[in-house]
PDB file of C-alpha atoms in Angstrom:
ATOM      1  CA  UNK A 530      56.523  27.222  24.877  1.00 77.00           C
ATOM      2  CA  UNK A 531      55.062  28.048  28.276  1.00 86.00           C
ATOM      3  CA  UNK A 532      51.302  28.357  28.452  1.00 93.00           C
ATOM      4  CA  UNK A 533      49.248  30.011  31.150  1.00 97.00           C
ATOM      5  CA  UNK A 534      45.498  29.506  31.023  1.00 96.00           C
ATOM      6  CA  UNK A 535      42.813  31.453  32.823  1.00 95.00           C
ATOM      7  CA  UNK A 536      39.043  31.449  32.609  1.00 83.00           C
ATOM      8  CA  UNK A 537      38.379  34.649  30.697  1.00 72.00           C
ATOM      9  CA  UNK A 538      35.109  35.252  32.492  1.00 79.00           C
ATOM     10  CA  UNK A 539      33.509  37.614  32.906  1.00 91.00           C
ATOM     11  CA  UNK A 540      33.030  36.721  36.539  1.00 95.00           C
ATOM     12  CA  UNK A 541      30.433  38.650  38.510  1.00 96.00           C
ATOM     13  CA  UNK A 542      30.085  38.516  42.291  1.00 97.00           C
ATOM     14  CA  UNK A 543      28.007  40.601  44.689  1.00 97.00           C
ATOM     15  CA  UNK A 544      29.725  43.039  47.013  1.00 97.00           C
ATOM     16  CA  UNK A 545      31.001  41.294  50.129  1.00 97.00           C
ATOM     17  CA  UNK A 546      31.258  37.873  48.492  1.00 97.00           C
ATOM     18  CA  UNK A 547      34.375  35.814  47.825  1.00 97.00           C
ATOM     19  CA  UNK A 548      35.731  35.937  44.279  1.00 97.00           C
ATOM     20  CA  UNK A 549      37.734  32.929  43.128  1.00 96.00           C
ATOM     21  CA  UNK A 550      40.102  33.222  40.179  1.00 97.00           C
ATOM     22  CA  UNK A 551      41.922  30.249  38.697  1.00 96.00           C
ATOM     23  CA  UNK A 552      45.001  29.673  36.603  1.00 96.00           C
ATOM     24  CA  UNK A 553      46.820  26.641  35.230  1.00 97.00           C
ATOM     25  CA  UNK A 554      50.284  26.517  33.738  1.00 97.00           C
ATOM     26  CA  UNK A 555      52.089  24.125  31.455  1.00 96.00           C
ATOM     27  CA  UNK A 556      55.724  24.238  32.614  1.00 94.00           C
ATOM     28  CA  UNK A 557      56.102  21.851  35.528  1.00 93.00           C
ATOM     29  CA  UNK A 558      59.460  23.424  36.384  1.00 91.00           C
ATOM     30  CA  UNK A 559      57.980  26.867  37.094  1.00 92.00           C
ATOM     31  CA  UNK A 560      58.909  28.203  40.503  1.00 90.00           C
ATOM     32  CA  UNK A 561      57.329  31.625  40.904  1.00 91.00           C
ATOM     33  CA  UNK A 562      53.795  32.804  40.359  1.00 95.00           C
ATOM     34  CA  UNK A 563      52.309  36.259  40.373  1.00 95.00           C
ATOM     35  CA  UNK A 564      48.875  37.835  40.392  1.00 96.00           C
ATOM     36  CA  UNK A 565      48.458  41.228  38.799  1.00 96.00           C
ATOM     37  CA  UNK A 566      45.396  43.453  38.597  1.00 97.00           C
ATOM     38  CA  UNK A 567      44.842  45.528  35.488  1.00 97.00           C
ATOM     39  CA  UNK A 568      42.242  48.258  35.181  1.00 96.00           C
ATOM     40  CA  UNK A 569      41.110  49.067  31.672  1.00 92.00           C
ATOM     41  CA  UNK A 570      43.778  51.013  29.796  1.00 91.00           C
ATOM     42  CA  UNK A 571      46.213  50.855  32.704  1.00 94.00           C
ATOM     43  CA  UNK A 572      49.350  48.883  33.490  1.00 95.00           C
ATOM     44  CA  UNK A 573      49.482  45.629  35.475  1.00 95.00           C
ATOM     45  CA  UNK A 574      49.698  46.213  39.210  1.00 94.00           C
ATOM     46  CA  UNK A 575      51.189  43.482  41.386  1.00 92.00           C
ATOM     47  CA  UNK A 576      48.815  42.077  43.999  1.00 94.00           C
ATOM     48  CA  UNK A 577      50.906  39.241  45.355  1.00 92.00           C
ATOM     49  CA  UNK A 578      53.296  36.439  44.515  1.00 93.00           C
ATOM     50  CA  UNK A 579      53.701  32.882  45.711  1.00 94.00           C
ATOM     51  CA  UNK A 580      56.545  30.395  45.426  1.00 93.00           C
ATOM     52  CA  UNK A 581      55.648  27.538  47.784  1.00 93.00           C
ATOM     53  CA  UNK A 582      52.803  25.048  47.756  1.00 95.00           C
ATOM     54  CA  UNK A 583      49.907  26.032  49.959  1.00 95.00           C
ATOM     55  CA  UNK A 584      48.241  29.293  50.832  1.00 96.00           C
ATOM     56  CA  UNK A 585      49.627  32.786  51.201  1.00 96.00           C
ATOM     57  CA  UNK A 586      47.451  35.516  52.666  1.00 97.00           C
ATOM     58  CA  UNK A 587      47.791  39.272  52.300  1.00 95.00           C
ATOM     59  CA  UNK A 588      44.859  41.253  53.635  1.00 96.00           C
ATOM     60  CA  UNK A 589      41.732  40.322  51.704  1.00 97.00           C
ATOM     61  CA  UNK A 590      43.745  38.322  49.158  1.00 98.00           C
ATOM     62  CA  UNK A 591      44.820  34.692  49.383  1.00 98.00           C
ATOM     63  CA  UNK A 592      46.932  32.995  46.761  1.00 97.00           C
ATOM     64  CA  UNK A 593      46.928  29.213  46.581  1.00 97.00           C
ATOM     65  CA  UNK A 594      49.507  27.112  44.780  1.00 97.00           C
ATOM     66  CA  UNK A 595      49.438  23.424  43.933  1.00 97.00           C
ATOM     67  CA  UNK A 596      52.514  22.514  41.923  1.00 96.00           C
ATOM     68  CA  UNK A 597      51.492  18.881  41.522  1.00 95.00           C
ATOM     69  CA  UNK A 598      48.313  19.994  39.758  1.00 96.00           C
ATOM     70  CA  UNK A 599      50.038  22.994  38.115  1.00 96.00           C
ATOM     71  CA  UNK A 600      47.327  25.216  39.491  1.00 96.00           C
ATOM     72  CA  UNK A 601      47.332  28.672  41.055  1.00 97.00           C
ATOM     73  CA  UNK A 602      44.338  30.523  42.393  1.00 97.00           C
ATOM     74  CA  UNK A 603      43.493  33.873  43.918  1.00 97.00           C
ATOM     75  CA  UNK A 604      40.706  34.385  46.419  1.00 98.00           C
ATOM     76  CA  UNK A 605      39.403  37.861  47.135  1.00 98.00           C
ATOM     77  CA  UNK A 606      37.395  38.054  50.345  1.00 98.00           C
ATOM     78  CA  UNK A 607      34.826  40.763  51.056  1.00 98.00           C
ATOM     79  CA  UNK A 608      34.893  41.845  47.406  1.00 98.00           C
ATOM     80  CA  UNK A 609      34.430  45.554  46.772  1.00 97.00           C
ATOM     81  CA  UNK A 610      33.262  47.361  43.620  1.00 96.00           C
ATOM     82  CA  UNK A 611      36.790  48.821  43.415  1.00 96.00           C
ATOM     83  CA  UNK A 612      38.074  45.256  42.899  1.00 97.00           C
ATOM     84  CA  UNK A 613      36.374  45.226  39.501  1.00 97.00           C
ATOM     85  CA  UNK A 614      39.238  44.745  37.046  1.00 97.00           C
ATOM     86  CA  UNK A 615      41.002  42.122  34.969  1.00 96.00           C
ATOM     87  CA  UNK A 616      43.175  39.792  37.008  1.00 97.00           C
ATOM     88  CA  UNK A 617      46.279  38.466  35.325  1.00 97.00           C
ATOM     89  CA  UNK A 618      48.080  35.320  36.363  1.00 97.00           C
ATOM     90  CA  UNK A 619      51.778  35.339  35.483  1.00 96.00           C
ATOM     91  CA  UNK A 620      54.364  32.600  35.749  1.00 95.00           C
ATOM     92  CA  UNK A 621      57.997  33.455  36.397  1.00 88.00           C
ATOM     93  CA  UNK A 622      60.880  33.824  36.540  1.00 85.00           C
ATOM     94  CA  UNK A 623      60.443  37.560  37.035  1.00 81.00           C
ATOM     95  CA  UNK A 624      62.992  38.237  34.280  1.00 82.00           C
ATOM     96  CA  UNK A 625      60.631  36.666  31.722  1.00 88.00           C
ATOM     97  CA  UNK A 626      57.027  36.553  32.842  1.00 91.00           C
ATOM     98  CA  UNK A 627      54.442  34.560  30.916  1.00 95.00           C
ATOM     99  CA  UNK A 628      50.974  35.992  31.352  1.00 96.00           C
ATOM    100  CA  UNK A 629      47.563  34.446  31.029  1.00 96.00           C
ATOM    101  CA  UNK A 630      44.848  36.242  29.131  1.00 95.00           C
ATOM    102  CA  UNK A 631      43.240  37.431  32.357  1.00 96.00           C
ATOM    103  CA  UNK A 632      39.883  37.034  34.080  1.00 96.00           C
ATOM    104  CA  UNK A 633      37.543  40.003  34.075  1.00 96.00           C
ATOM    105  CA  UNK A 634      35.927  40.445  37.478  1.00 96.00           C
ATOM    106  CA  UNK A 635      32.915  42.626  38.169  1.00 97.00           C
ATOM    107  CA  UNK A 636      31.815  43.224  41.760  1.00 97.00           C
ATOM    108  CA  UNK A 637      28.196  44.302  41.841  1.00 96.00           C
ATOM    109  CA  UNK A 638      27.177  46.849  44.515  1.00 93.00           C
TER     110      UNK A 638
ATOM    111  CA  UNK B 807      56.953  55.002  46.623  1.00 73.00           C
ATOM    112  CA  UNK B 808      59.448  54.401  43.806  1.00 76.00           C
ATOM    113  CA  UNK B 809      57.905  53.825  40.411  1.00 91.00           C
ATOM    114  CA  UNK B 810      58.765  53.103  36.804  1.00 95.00           C
ATOM    115  CA  UNK B 811      58.006  56.070  34.576  1.00 96.00           C
ATOM    116  CA  UNK B 812      57.443  55.999  30.830  1.00 97.00           C
ATOM    117  CA  UNK B 813      57.282  58.684  28.185  1.00 96.00           C
ATOM    118  CA  UNK B 814      55.377  59.541  26.120  1.00 96.00           C
ATOM    119  CA  UNK B 815      52.030  58.228  27.324  1.00 96.00           C
ATOM    120  CA  UNK B 816      50.732  58.163  23.757  1.00 97.00           C
ATOM    121  CA  UNK B 817      52.640  58.168  20.482  1.00 97.00           C
ATOM    122  CA  UNK B 818      51.128  58.289  17.025  1.00 98.00           C
ATOM    123  CA  UNK B 819      53.429  57.531  14.125  1.00 97.00           C
ATOM    124  CA  UNK B 820      53.205  56.806  10.443  1.00 97.00           C
ATOM    125  CA  UNK B 821      53.950  53.340   9.139  1.00 97.00           C
ATOM    126  CA  UNK B 822      57.631  52.981   8.305  1.00 97.00           C
ATOM    127  CA  UNK B 823      58.779  55.615  10.765  1.00 98.00           C
ATOM    128  CA  UNK B 824      61.142  54.991  13.661  1.00 98.00           C
ATOM    129  CA  UNK B 825      59.934  55.465  17.229  1.00 98.00           C
ATOM    130  CA  UNK B 826      61.740  55.514  20.536  1.00 97.00           C
ATOM    131  CA  UNK B 827      59.889  54.729  23.716  1.00 98.00           C
ATOM    132  CA  UNK B 828      61.502  55.858  26.942  1.00 97.00           C
ATOM    133  CA  UNK B 829      61.497  54.489  30.465  1.00 97.00           C
ATOM    134  CA  UNK B 830      63.106  55.364  33.766  1.00 96.00           C
ATOM    135  CA  UNK B 831      63.263  52.179  35.878  1.00 94.00           C
ATOM    136  CA  UNK B 832      63.272  52.141  39.671  1.00 92.00           C
ATOM    137  CA  UNK B 833      66.674  53.404  40.748  1.00 88.00           C
ATOM    138  CA  UNK B 834      68.050  50.401  42.649  1.00 87.00           C
ATOM    139  CA  UNK B 835      66.720  47.846  40.166  1.00 90.00           C
ATOM    140  CA  UNK B 836      69.159  45.984  37.981  1.00 89.00           C
ATOM    141  CA  UNK B 837      66.946  44.204  35.443  1.00 92.00           C
ATOM    142  CA  UNK B 838      64.816  46.007  32.913  1.00 94.00           C
ATOM    143  CA  UNK B 839      62.136  44.726  30.587  1.00 96.00           C
ATOM    144  CA  UNK B 840      59.794  45.617  27.796  1.00 97.00           C
ATOM    145  CA  UNK B 841      56.406  43.992  27.389  1.00 97.00           C
ATOM    146  CA  UNK B 842      53.643  44.779  24.968  1.00 97.00           C
ATOM    147  CA  UNK B 843      49.896  44.301  24.996  1.00 97.00           C
ATOM    148  CA  UNK B 844      47.917  44.464  21.791  1.00 97.00           C
ATOM    149  CA  UNK B 845      44.387  45.677  22.486  1.00 94.00           C
ATOM    150  CA  UNK B 846      42.298  42.860  23.951  1.00 91.00           C
ATOM    151  CA  UNK B 847      45.197  40.416  24.046  1.00 94.00           C
ATOM    152  CA  UNK B 848      47.705  39.056  26.545  1.00 95.00           C
ATOM    153  CA  UNK B 849      50.639  40.930  27.959  1.00 97.00           C
ATOM    154  CA  UNK B 850      53.635  39.559  26.023  1.00 97.00           C
ATOM    155  CA  UNK B 851      57.306  39.560  26.985  1.00 96.00           C
ATOM    156  CA  UNK B 852      59.631  41.249  24.505  1.00 97.00           C
ATOM    157  CA  UNK B 853      63.076  41.545  26.068  1.00 97.00           C
ATOM    158  CA  UNK B 854      65.044  41.641  29.283  1.00 94.00           C
ATOM    159  CA  UNK B 855      68.184  43.698  29.811  1.00 94.00           C
ATOM    160  CA  UNK B 856      70.864  43.327  32.444  1.00 92.00           C
ATOM    161  CA  UNK B 857      74.378  44.649  32.815  1.00 89.00           C
ATOM    162  CA  UNK B 858      74.090  46.636  29.591  1.00 90.00           C
ATOM    163  CA  UNK B 859      73.127  43.738  27.409  1.00 93.00           C
ATOM    164  CA  UNK B 860      70.103  41.745  26.376  1.00 95.00           C
ATOM    165  CA  UNK B 861      69.719  38.696  28.612  1.00 92.00           C
ATOM    166  CA  UNK B 862      66.593  37.186  27.065  1.00 92.00           C
ATOM    167  CA  UNK B 863      64.302  38.003  24.200  1.00 95.00           C
ATOM    168  CA  UNK B 864      61.148  36.574  22.682  1.00 95.00           C
ATOM    169  CA  UNK B 865      60.368  35.690  19.090  1.00 94.00           C
ATOM    170  CA  UNK B 866      58.513  38.991  18.804  1.00 95.00           C
ATOM    171  CA  UNK B 867      61.744  40.920  19.412  1.00 96.00           C
ATOM    172  CA  UNK B 868      63.123  40.730  15.892  1.00 94.00           C
ATOM    173  CA  UNK B 869      65.666  42.891  14.064  1.00 95.00           C
ATOM    174  CA  UNK B 870      63.355  45.894  13.912  1.00 96.00           C
ATOM    175  CA  UNK B 871      63.530  46.230  17.703  1.00 97.00           C
ATOM    176  CA  UNK B 872      66.472  47.361  19.786  1.00 97.00           C
ATOM    177  CA  UNK B 873      66.998  48.417  23.373  1.00 97.00           C
ATOM    178  CA  UNK B 874      69.529  50.693  24.950  1.00 95.00           C
ATOM    179  CA  UNK B 875      70.479  52.181  28.266  1.00 92.00           C
ATOM    180  CA  UNK B 876      71.987  55.439  27.022  1.00 87.00           C
ATOM    181  CA  UNK B 877      72.770  56.787  30.485  1.00 87.00           C
ATOM    182  CA  UNK B 878      72.456  55.807  34.123  1.00 79.00           C
ATOM    183  CA  UNK B 879      68.727  56.293  34.350  1.00 86.00           C
ATOM    184  CA  UNK B 880      66.979  55.834  30.992  1.00 93.00           C
ATOM    185  CA  UNK B 881      66.076  52.617  29.208  1.00 96.00           C
ATOM    186  CA  UNK B 882      64.756  52.848  25.664  1.00 97.00           C
ATOM    187  CA  UNK B 883      62.971  50.679  23.131  1.00 98.00           C
ATOM    188  CA  UNK B 884      63.460  51.582  19.483  1.00 98.00           C
ATOM    189  CA  UNK B 885      61.289  50.279  16.696  1.00 98.00           C
ATOM    190  CA  UNK B 886      63.100  50.970  13.441  1.00 96.00           C
ATOM    191  CA  UNK B 887      60.372  50.782  10.821  1.00 95.00           C
ATOM    192  CA  UNK B 888      56.956  50.612  12.381  1.00 97.00           C
ATOM    193  CA  UNK B 889      54.190  48.416  11.018  1.00 97.00           C
ATOM    194  CA  UNK B 890      50.464  48.646  11.635  1.00 97.00           C
ATOM    195  CA  UNK B 891      50.668  45.523  13.786  1.00 96.00           C
ATOM    196  CA  UNK B 892      53.101  47.248  16.153  1.00 97.00           C
ATOM    197  CA  UNK B 893      50.174  49.263  17.483  1.00 98.00           C
ATOM    198  CA  UNK B 894      49.929  48.259  21.150  1.00 98.00           C
ATOM    199  CA  UNK B 895      50.556  49.338  24.716  1.00 98.00           C
ATOM    200  CA  UNK B 896      54.224  49.003  25.537  1.00 98.00           C
ATOM    201  CA  UNK B 897      55.090  48.516  29.175  1.00 97.00           C
ATOM    202  CA  UNK B 898      58.482  48.936  30.728  1.00 97.00           C
ATOM    203  CA  UNK B 899      59.190  47.010  33.920  1.00 95.00           C
ATOM    204  CA  UNK B 900      62.069  46.525  36.305  1.00 93.00           C
ATOM    205  CA  UNK B 901      63.119  44.137  39.042  1.00 89.00           C
ATOM    206  CA  UNK B 902      65.791  44.234  41.690  1.00 85.00           C
ATOM    207  CA  UNK B 903      67.009  40.754  40.731  1.00 77.00           C
ATOM    208  CA  UNK B 904      66.256  38.370  37.888  1.00 69.00           C
ATOM    209  CA  UNK B 905      64.785  35.584  39.939  1.00 66.00           C
ATOM    210  CA  UNK B 906      61.693  35.516  42.038  1.00 59.00           C
ATOM    211  CA  UNK B 907      61.316  39.150  42.927  1.00 72.00           C
ATOM    212  CA  UNK B 908      58.300  41.005  41.692  1.00 81.00           C
ATOM    213  CA  UNK B 909      58.300  43.073  38.510  1.00 86.00           C
ATOM    214  CA  UNK B 910      56.981  46.630  38.715  1.00 90.00           C
ATOM    215  CA  UNK B 911      55.421  48.057  35.591  1.00 94.00           C
ATOM    216  CA  UNK B 912      55.341  51.578  34.256  1.00 96.00           C
ATOM    217  CA  UNK B 913      52.081  53.172  33.192  1.00 96.00           C
ATOM    218  CA  UNK B 914      52.707  52.286  29.541  1.00 97.00           C
ATOM    219  CA  UNK B 915      53.045  54.032  26.205  1.00 98.00           C
ATOM    220  CA  UNK B 916      50.197  53.578  23.780  1.00 98.00           C
ATOM    221  CA  UNK B 917      51.710  53.354  20.304  1.00 98.00           C
ATOM    222  CA  UNK B 918      49.396  53.892  17.375  1.00 98.00           C
ATOM    223  CA  UNK B 919      50.778  53.264  13.894  1.00 98.00           C
ATOM    224  CA  UNK B 920      48.714  54.814  11.105  1.00 97.00           C
TER     225      UNK B 920
END
């Protein structure tokens, strides 16, 4: 049984700060990792994915993967109030994603 | 931008009734999925569907659930005899391949069983 763990938060950061979201996973053989954003009552929206160890940057978002530690993180730079949402970590393969419970982020103006 | 569309957005049904939730996946995608999210809980995988058959399913996807691709565009989830605990958001998703490509989710159907 795959497990994906996230700090449930809530996490509050001031506008313009860096938000750091963390995720650990149990299946050492996992190869693909995804970050989704979910606004209340809405569907998950893909932010980015990462397959290789190291960092992957996309605009204000950076995903970090450390397979040896079974750890994935998401950094949001220059956080905006519109970033306030629940962030879901998901472990692949894409045909059967396992989601964490999400971290609720609030960006304070 | 292509998107996954689901209907209806909200369905209320009486316990014991059958419901069919409908989805139109992205047109060039080959893999289709159903997930559910009980209020306040994790998004949970139910089933994946490829080449007109179920490729993987979770323990949640028991005999009361079935999926079908009745034509070239629609993908449906049927719940035969609904229970109160089936109340949840049901999300349809699709991917171009079954490996590392990203899954795109529809806006969801909120099912309320009374």
